[in-house]
mmCIF file of C-alpha atoms in Angstrom:
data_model
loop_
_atom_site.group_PDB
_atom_site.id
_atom_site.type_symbol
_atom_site.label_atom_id
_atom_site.label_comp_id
_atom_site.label_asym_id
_atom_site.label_seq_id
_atom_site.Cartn_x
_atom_site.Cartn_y
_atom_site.Cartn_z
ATOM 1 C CA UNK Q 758 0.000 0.000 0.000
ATOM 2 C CA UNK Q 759 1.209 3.105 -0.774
ATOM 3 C CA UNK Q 760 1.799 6.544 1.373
ATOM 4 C CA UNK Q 761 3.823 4.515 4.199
ATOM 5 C CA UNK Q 762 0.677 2.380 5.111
ATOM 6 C CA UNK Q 763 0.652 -1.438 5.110
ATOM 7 C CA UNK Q 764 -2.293 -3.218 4.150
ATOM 8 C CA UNK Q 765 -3.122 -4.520 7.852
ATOM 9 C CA UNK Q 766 -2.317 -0.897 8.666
ATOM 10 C CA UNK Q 767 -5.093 0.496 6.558
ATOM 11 C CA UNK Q 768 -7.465 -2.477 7.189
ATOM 12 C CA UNK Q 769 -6.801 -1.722 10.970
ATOM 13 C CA UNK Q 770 -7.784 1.938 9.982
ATOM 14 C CA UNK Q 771 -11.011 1.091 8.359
ATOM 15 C CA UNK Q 772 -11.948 -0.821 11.670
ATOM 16 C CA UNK Q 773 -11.719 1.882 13.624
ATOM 17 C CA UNK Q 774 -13.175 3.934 11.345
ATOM 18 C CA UNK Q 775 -16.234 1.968 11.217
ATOM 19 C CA UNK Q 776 -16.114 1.047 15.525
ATOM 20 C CA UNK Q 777 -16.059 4.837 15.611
ATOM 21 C CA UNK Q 778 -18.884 5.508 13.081
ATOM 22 C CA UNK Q 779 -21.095 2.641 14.965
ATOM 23 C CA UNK Q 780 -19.757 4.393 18.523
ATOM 24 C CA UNK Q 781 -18.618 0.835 19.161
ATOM 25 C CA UNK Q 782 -16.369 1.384 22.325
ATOM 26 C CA UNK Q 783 -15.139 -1.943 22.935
ATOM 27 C CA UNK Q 784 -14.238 -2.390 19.307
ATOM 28 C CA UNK Q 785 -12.121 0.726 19.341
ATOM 29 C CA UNK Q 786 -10.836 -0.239 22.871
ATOM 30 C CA UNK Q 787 -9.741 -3.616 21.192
ATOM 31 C CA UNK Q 788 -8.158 -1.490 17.739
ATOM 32 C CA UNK Q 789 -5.891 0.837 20.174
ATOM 33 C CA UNK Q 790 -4.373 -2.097 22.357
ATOM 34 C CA UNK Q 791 -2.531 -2.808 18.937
ATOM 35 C CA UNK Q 792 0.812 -5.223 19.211
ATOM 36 C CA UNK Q 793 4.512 -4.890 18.844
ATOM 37 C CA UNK Q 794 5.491 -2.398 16.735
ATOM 38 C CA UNK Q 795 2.194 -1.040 15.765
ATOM 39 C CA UNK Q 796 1.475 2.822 15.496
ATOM 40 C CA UNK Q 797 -0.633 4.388 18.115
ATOM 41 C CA UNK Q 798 -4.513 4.209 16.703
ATOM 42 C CA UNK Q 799 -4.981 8.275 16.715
ATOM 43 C CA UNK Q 800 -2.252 8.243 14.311
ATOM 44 C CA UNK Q 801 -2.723 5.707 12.279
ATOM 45 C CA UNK Q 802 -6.442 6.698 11.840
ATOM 46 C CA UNK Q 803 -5.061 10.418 10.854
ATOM 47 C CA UNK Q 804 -2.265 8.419 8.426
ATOM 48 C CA UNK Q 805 -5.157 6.839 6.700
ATOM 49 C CA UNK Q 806 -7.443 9.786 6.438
ATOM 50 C CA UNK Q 807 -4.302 11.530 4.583
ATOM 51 C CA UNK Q 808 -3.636 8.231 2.164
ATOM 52 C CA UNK Q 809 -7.951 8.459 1.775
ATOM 53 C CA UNK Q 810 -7.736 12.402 1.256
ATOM 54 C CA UNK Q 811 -4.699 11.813 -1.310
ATOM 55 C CA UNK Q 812 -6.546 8.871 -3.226
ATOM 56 C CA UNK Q 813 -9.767 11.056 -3.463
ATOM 57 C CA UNK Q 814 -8.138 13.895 -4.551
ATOM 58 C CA UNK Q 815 -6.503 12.013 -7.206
ATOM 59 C CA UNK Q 816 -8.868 10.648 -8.665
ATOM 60 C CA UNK Q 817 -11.217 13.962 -8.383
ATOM 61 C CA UNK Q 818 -8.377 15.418 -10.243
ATOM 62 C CA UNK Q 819 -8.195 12.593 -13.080
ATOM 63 C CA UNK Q 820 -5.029 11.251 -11.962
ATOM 64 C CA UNK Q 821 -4.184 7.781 -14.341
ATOM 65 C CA UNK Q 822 -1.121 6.038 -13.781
ATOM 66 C CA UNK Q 823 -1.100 6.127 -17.801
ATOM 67 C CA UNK Q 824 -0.364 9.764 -17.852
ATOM 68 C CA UNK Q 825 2.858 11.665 -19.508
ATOM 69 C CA UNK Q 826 5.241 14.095 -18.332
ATOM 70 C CA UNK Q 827 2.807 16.995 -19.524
ATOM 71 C CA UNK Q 828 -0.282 15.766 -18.401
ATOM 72 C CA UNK Q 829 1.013 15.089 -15.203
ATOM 73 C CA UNK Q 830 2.422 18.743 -15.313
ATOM 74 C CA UNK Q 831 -0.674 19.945 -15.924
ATOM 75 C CA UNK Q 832 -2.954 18.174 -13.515
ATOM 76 C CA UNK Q 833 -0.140 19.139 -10.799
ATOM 77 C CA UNK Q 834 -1.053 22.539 -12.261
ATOM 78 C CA UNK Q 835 -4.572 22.237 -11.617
ATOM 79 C CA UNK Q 836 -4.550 20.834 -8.180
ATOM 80 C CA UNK Q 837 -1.935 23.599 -7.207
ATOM 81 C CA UNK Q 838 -4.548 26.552 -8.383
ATOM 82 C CA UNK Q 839 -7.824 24.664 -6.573
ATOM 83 C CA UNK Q 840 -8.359 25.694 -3.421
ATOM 84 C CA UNK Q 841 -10.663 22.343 -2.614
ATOM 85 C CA UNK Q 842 -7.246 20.815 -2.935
ATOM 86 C CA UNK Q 843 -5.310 23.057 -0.832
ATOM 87 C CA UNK Q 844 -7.652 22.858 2.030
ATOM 88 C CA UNK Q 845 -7.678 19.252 1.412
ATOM 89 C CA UNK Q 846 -4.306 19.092 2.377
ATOM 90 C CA UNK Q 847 -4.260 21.614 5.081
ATOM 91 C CA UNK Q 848 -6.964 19.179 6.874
ATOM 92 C CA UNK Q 849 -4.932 16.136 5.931
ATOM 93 C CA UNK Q 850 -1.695 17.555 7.781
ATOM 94 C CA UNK Q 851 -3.874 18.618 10.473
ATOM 95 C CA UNK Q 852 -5.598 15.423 10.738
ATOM 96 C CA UNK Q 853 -1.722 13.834 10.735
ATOM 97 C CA UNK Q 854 -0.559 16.523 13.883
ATOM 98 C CA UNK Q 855 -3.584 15.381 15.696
ATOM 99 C CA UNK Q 856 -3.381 12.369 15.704
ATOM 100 C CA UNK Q 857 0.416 12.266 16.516
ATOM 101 C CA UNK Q 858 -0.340 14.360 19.305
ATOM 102 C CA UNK Q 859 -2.718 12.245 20.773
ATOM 103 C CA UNK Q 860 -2.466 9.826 23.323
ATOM 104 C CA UNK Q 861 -2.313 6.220 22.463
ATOM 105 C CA UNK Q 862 -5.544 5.095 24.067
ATOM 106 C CA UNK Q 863 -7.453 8.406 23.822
ATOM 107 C CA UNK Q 864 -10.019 6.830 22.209
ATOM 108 C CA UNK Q 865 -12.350 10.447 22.367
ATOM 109 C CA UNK Q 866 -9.759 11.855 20.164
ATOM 110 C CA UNK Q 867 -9.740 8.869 17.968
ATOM 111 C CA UNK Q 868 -13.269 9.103 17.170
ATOM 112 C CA UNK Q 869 -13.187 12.393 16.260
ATOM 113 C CA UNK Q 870 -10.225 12.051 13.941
ATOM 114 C CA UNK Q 871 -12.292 8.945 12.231
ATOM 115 C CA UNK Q 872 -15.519 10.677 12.218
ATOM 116 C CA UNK Q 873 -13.421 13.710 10.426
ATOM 117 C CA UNK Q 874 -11.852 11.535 8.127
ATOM 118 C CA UNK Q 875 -15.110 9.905 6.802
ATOM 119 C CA UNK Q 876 -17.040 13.525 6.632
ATOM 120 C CA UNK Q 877 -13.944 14.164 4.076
ATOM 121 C CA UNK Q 878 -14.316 10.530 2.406
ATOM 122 C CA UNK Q 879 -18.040 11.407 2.267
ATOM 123 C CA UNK Q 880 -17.489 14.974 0.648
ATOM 124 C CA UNK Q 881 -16.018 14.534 -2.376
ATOM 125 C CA UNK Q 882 -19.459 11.919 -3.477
ATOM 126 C CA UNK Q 883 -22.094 13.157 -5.184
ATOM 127 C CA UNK Q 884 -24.309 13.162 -1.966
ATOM 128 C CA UNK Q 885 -22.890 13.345 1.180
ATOM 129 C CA UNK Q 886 -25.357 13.721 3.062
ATOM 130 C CA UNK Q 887 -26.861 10.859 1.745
ATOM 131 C CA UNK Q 888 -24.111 7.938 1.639
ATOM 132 C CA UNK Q 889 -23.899 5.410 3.484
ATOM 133 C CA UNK Q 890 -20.752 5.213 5.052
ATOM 134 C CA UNK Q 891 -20.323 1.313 5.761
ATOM 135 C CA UNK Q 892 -20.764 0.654 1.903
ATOM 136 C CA UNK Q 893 -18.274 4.019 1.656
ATOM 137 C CA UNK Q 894 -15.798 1.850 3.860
ATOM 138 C CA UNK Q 895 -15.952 -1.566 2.246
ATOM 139 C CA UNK Q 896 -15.008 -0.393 -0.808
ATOM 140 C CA UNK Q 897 -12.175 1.672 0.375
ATOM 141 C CA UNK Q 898 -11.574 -1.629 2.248
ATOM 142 C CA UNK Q 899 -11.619 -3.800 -1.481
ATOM 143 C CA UNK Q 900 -9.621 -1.190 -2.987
ATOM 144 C CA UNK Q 901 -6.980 -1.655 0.057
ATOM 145 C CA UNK Q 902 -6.556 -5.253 -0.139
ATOM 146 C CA UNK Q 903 -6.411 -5.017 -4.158
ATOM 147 C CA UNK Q 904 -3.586 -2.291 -3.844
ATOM 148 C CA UNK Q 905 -0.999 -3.492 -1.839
#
């Protein structure tokens, strides 16, 4: 997976995303214990709303991994000028110091990252106020386990 995220890294992500989204306490209690080595749930939560805000953002843009030099240029061009995509990434970086900030088990802080992160996943559809988010997170869990 790409942006620094493994795919049991992002699939962990989505899980809290969706224990936070069904206020499922134990679930999220369960997500933050983690193991060995893992990062601290606030920030991989934040990680994966930045990787989901990047993704999103590409594709709103057009990006294809076909693409020349000059296209690329271009669409680089266009996402530079948008300010959707600016603030995009000013929320993604916040998201990111949050949850870095945060302690390991605050699981208040957590929710509100996740909740955050799927208002933004739920934004760029052509209804948000109307899409369901657990379809919204399957398939950003299919596309994780088919790009890793």
């Amino acid at each position: 997976m790409t942006d620094g995220l493994t795919v049991d890294e992002a699939l962990r992500a989505l899980a809290a995303l969706e224990a936070a989204w069904k206020d499922d306490d134990e679930a999220l209690t369960a997500l933050a214990a983690g193991g060995p080595g893992e990062r601290a749930l606030p920030a991989l939560v934040a990680a994966y709303g930045e990787h989901a805000i990047d993704t999103l953002m590409a594709l709103a843009f057009g990006l294809r991994s076909s693409m020349t030099d000059e296209e690329l240029e271009e669409l680089t061009d266009a996402v530079s000028s948008n300010i959707g995509a600016r603030m995009s990434a000013l929320l993604a970086q916040t998201l990111c110091a949050w949850g870095e900030a945060a302690a390991a088990d605050d699981l208040a802080v957590t929710k509100v990252i996740a909740c955050t992160v799927i208002d933004a996943m739920r934004a760029v559809t052509e209804e948000p106020s109307k899409t369901d988010v657990l379809p919204l997170l399957a398939t950003f869990r299919t596309y994780a386990l088919s790009h890793p």
